[in-house]
Short mmCIF file of C-alpha atoms in Angstrom, two decimals:
data_model
loop_
_atom_site.label_atom_id
_atom_site.label_comp_id
_atom_site.label_asym_id
_atom_site.label_seq_id
_atom_site.Cartn_x
_atom_site.Cartn_y
_atom_site.Cartn_z
CA UNK A 6 7.33 -15.57 -18.23
CA UNK A 7 10.13 -15.78 -20.75
CA UNK A 8 11.34 -12.60 -22.45
CA UNK A 9 13.47 -13.23 -25.56
CA UNK A 10 16.55 -11.05 -26.18
CA UNK A 11 14.76 -9.15 -28.95
CA UNK A 12 12.22 -7.88 -26.38
CA UNK A 13 14.71 -7.49 -23.52
CA UNK A 14 18.30 -6.15 -23.69
CA UNK A 15 19.19 -7.49 -27.15
CA UNK A 16 22.68 -8.49 -28.23
CA UNK A 17 24.38 -5.96 -25.94
CA UNK A 18 22.81 -7.16 -22.71
CA UNK A 19 23.06 -4.98 -19.61
CA UNK A 20 26.58 -5.44 -18.20
CA UNK A 21 25.97 -3.07 -15.26
CA UNK A 22 23.27 -5.46 -14.07
CA UNK A 23 25.15 -8.63 -14.92
CA UNK A 24 22.93 -9.52 -17.88
CA UNK A 25 24.95 -10.95 -20.78
CA UNK A 26 24.20 -10.19 -24.43
CA UNK A 27 21.47 -12.24 -26.14
CA UNK A 28 20.12 -13.36 -22.75
CA UNK A 29 16.60 -14.71 -22.44
CA UNK A 30 15.09 -13.30 -19.25
CA UNK A 31 12.79 -15.21 -16.94
CA UNK A 32 10.47 -12.77 -15.16
CA UNK A 33 8.22 -13.49 -12.21
CA UNK A 34 5.30 -11.05 -11.87
CA UNK A 35 2.46 -10.56 -9.41
CA UNK A 36 -0.79 -8.88 -10.48
CA UNK A 37 -1.41 -6.12 -7.92
CA UNK A 38 -3.97 -3.93 -9.67
CA UNK A 39 -6.50 -4.14 -12.47
CA UNK A 40 -7.48 -0.94 -14.25
CA UNK A 41 -11.13 -0.76 -15.31
CA UNK A 42 -12.11 -0.49 -18.96
CA UNK A 43 -11.95 3.07 -20.30
CA UNK A 44 -15.71 3.08 -20.98
CA UNK A 45 -16.47 2.35 -17.32
CA UNK A 46 -17.17 5.46 -15.21
CA UNK A 47 -16.10 3.61 -12.07
CA UNK A 48 -12.38 4.09 -11.41
CA UNK A 49 -9.90 2.74 -8.88
CA UNK A 50 -6.50 4.37 -8.47
CA UNK A 51 -3.91 3.20 -5.99
CA UNK A 52 -2.39 6.18 -4.17
CA UNK A 53 -0.16 4.12 -1.88
CA UNK A 54 0.69 0.42 -2.01
CA UNK A 55 0.01 -1.59 1.11
CA UNK A 56 2.48 -4.00 2.65
CA UNK A 57 0.15 -6.07 4.81
CA UNK A 58 -2.13 -9.00 4.04
CA UNK A 59 -4.83 -8.83 1.37
CA UNK A 60 -8.41 -8.59 2.63
CA UNK A 61 -10.64 -11.32 1.18
CA UNK A 62 -14.34 -11.29 0.36
CA UNK A 63 -16.33 -11.87 3.53
CA UNK A 64 -13.65 -10.51 5.85
CA UNK A 65 -14.31 -7.36 7.85
CA UNK A 66 -11.81 -4.55 7.55
CA UNK A 67 -11.11 -1.37 9.51
CA UNK A 68 -11.04 1.56 7.10
CA UNK A 69 -10.41 5.28 7.13
CA UNK A 70 -12.13 7.21 4.37
CA UNK A 71 -12.92 10.71 3.18
CA UNK A 72 -15.69 11.37 0.66
CA UNK A 73 -16.01 14.42 -1.60
CA UNK A 74 -18.32 15.43 -4.43
CA UNK A 75 -16.68 15.04 -7.84
CA UNK A 76 -18.79 17.36 -9.97
CA UNK A 77 -21.08 20.37 -10.05
CA UNK A 78 -21.06 23.62 -8.10
CA UNK A 79 -20.03 21.78 -4.94
CA UNK A 80 -17.17 19.78 -6.53
CA UNK A 81 -14.57 19.06 -3.87
CA UNK A 82 -17.04 19.48 -0.98
CA UNK A 83 -16.21 16.94 1.75
CA UNK A 84 -19.45 15.29 2.83
CA UNK A 85 -18.00 12.80 5.32
CA UNK A 86 -14.79 11.44 6.80
CA UNK A 87 -13.97 8.71 9.29
CA UNK A 88 -11.06 10.89 10.40
CA UNK A 89 -13.35 13.50 11.99
CA UNK A 90 -12.90 13.85 15.77
CA UNK A 91 -14.85 11.45 17.99
CA UNK A 92 -15.80 9.12 15.12
CA UNK A 93 -15.82 5.41 15.95
CA UNK A 94 -13.64 3.18 13.81
CA UNK A 95 -15.33 2.24 10.57
CA UNK A 96 -15.64 -1.49 10.00
CA UNK A 97 -17.35 -3.20 7.07
CA UNK A 98 -17.29 -6.50 5.24
CA UNK A 99 -15.61 -6.65 1.84
CA UNK A 100 -17.37 -8.07 -1.19
CA UNK A 101 -20.95 -8.46 -2.35
CA UNK A 102 -22.32 -9.11 1.15
CA UNK A 103 -21.07 -5.80 2.57
CA UNK A 104 -23.67 -3.24 3.65
CA UNK A 105 -22.10 -0.39 1.69
CA UNK A 106 -22.77 1.25 -1.67
CA UNK A 107 -21.98 -0.83 -4.76
CA UNK A 108 -18.93 1.28 -5.62
CA UNK A 109 -17.37 0.38 -2.27
CA UNK A 110 -18.22 -3.30 -2.75
CA UNK A 111 -16.22 -3.23 -5.99
CA UNK A 112 -13.53 -0.82 -4.85
CA UNK A 113 -12.44 -2.45 -1.58
CA UNK A 114 -11.79 -5.91 -3.00
CA UNK A 115 -8.17 -7.04 -3.04
CA UNK A 116 -6.80 -4.19 -0.91
CA UNK A 117 -3.73 -4.77 1.25
CA UNK A 118 -3.44 -3.47 4.79
CA UNK A 119 -1.82 -0.04 4.52
CA UNK A 120 -3.03 0.53 0.96
CA UNK A 121 -4.73 3.81 0.05
CA UNK A 122 -7.08 3.92 -2.94
CA UNK A 123 -9.06 6.63 -4.65
CA UNK A 124 -12.48 5.47 -5.83
CA UNK A 125 -14.47 7.45 -8.40
CA UNK A 126 -18.02 6.21 -8.02
CA UNK A 127 -20.71 7.15 -10.56
CA UNK A 128 -24.29 7.67 -9.32
CA UNK A 129 -25.45 4.20 -10.40
CA UNK A 130 -22.87 2.63 -8.04
CA UNK A 131 -23.42 5.26 -5.32
CA UNK A 132 -26.71 6.72 -4.15
CA UNK A 133 -28.35 7.14 -7.56
CA UNK A 134 -31.26 9.58 -7.59
CA UNK A 135 -31.63 9.54 -3.78
CA UNK A 136 -31.02 12.77 -1.86
CA UNK A 137 -28.47 12.01 0.88
CA UNK A 138 -28.27 15.34 2.71
CA UNK A 139 -24.93 16.83 1.65
CA UNK A 140 -24.86 14.43 -1.32
CA UNK A 141 -27.23 15.68 -4.04
CA UNK A 142 -29.12 13.22 -6.25
CA UNK A 143 -27.16 11.71 -9.17
CA UNK A 144 -23.78 12.66 -7.69
CA UNK A 145 -20.44 11.20 -8.73
CA UNK A 146 -18.39 10.64 -5.59
CA UNK A 147 -14.67 10.47 -4.88
CA UNK A 148 -13.49 8.50 -1.86
CA UNK A 149 -9.99 8.17 -0.50
CA UNK A 150 -10.01 4.86 1.37
CA UNK A 151 -7.25 3.35 3.53
CA UNK A 152 -7.34 -0.23 4.83
CA UNK A 153 -6.05 0.04 8.40
CA UNK A 154 -6.47 -3.59 9.42
CA UNK A 155 -8.44 -6.82 9.08
CA UNK A 156 -10.75 -7.79 11.93
CA UNK A 157 -9.76 -11.06 13.62
CA UNK A 158 -12.24 -13.89 13.94
CA UNK A 159 -14.86 -15.26 11.62
CA UNK A 160 -15.00 -13.74 8.16
CA UNK A 161 -17.64 -11.05 8.04
CA UNK A 162 -18.45 -11.06 11.75
CA UNK A 163 -18.68 -7.26 11.82
CA UNK A 164 -20.95 -5.09 9.66
CA UNK A 165 -20.79 -1.45 8.68
CA UNK A 166 -21.68 1.06 6.04
CA UNK A 167 -20.95 4.35 4.40
CA UNK A 168 -22.88 7.59 4.86
CA UNK A 169 -26.66 7.22 4.81
CA UNK A 170 -29.43 9.77 5.32
CA UNK A 171 -30.26 10.38 8.99
CA UNK A 172 -33.01 12.79 9.94
CA UNK A 173 -31.67 13.49 13.45
CA UNK A 174 -28.01 13.89 12.51
CA UNK A 175 -26.62 17.44 12.61
CA UNK A 176 -24.86 16.89 9.26
CA UNK A 177 -27.71 14.83 7.79
CA UNK A 178 -25.61 11.67 7.60
CA UNK A 179 -24.76 8.77 9.82
CA UNK A 180 -22.98 5.45 9.65
CA UNK A 181 -25.21 2.38 9.65
#
């Protein structure tokens, strides 16, 4: 894009950077994040930029995540984490075909390997009115998600999921 002098450094320029007075700047920019509309309760915040490739819809990624409750008496309660000892790596497809909650389907798109995001997921994009063990009905959830890598091979060859109710699980949750 072109930036005229009146919107850049003006008549003085920026001599310490080698920009002469009245210079028109040509700027190249890459869109790396889109903030949701303020009226949307779903939020994505980048905690750390990634440096690896971008995961595309249909590709399976290896993720680390930690989920906590956002509101109520149990706000801040961790209900699950892939970083707990003896947990298998968590792999899921990105995009609408993924077998995860809707907030993850939206929140994982466009991540770079190494990127860490915080996702604030309202109930309608999470578990809604369903009781999920440690996750009460109508809960807003906060996830910290890190894309560790992209699975090689055919796009979407590996499935996965986020915490789901499991009657035999000691914590009441399992990965499907």
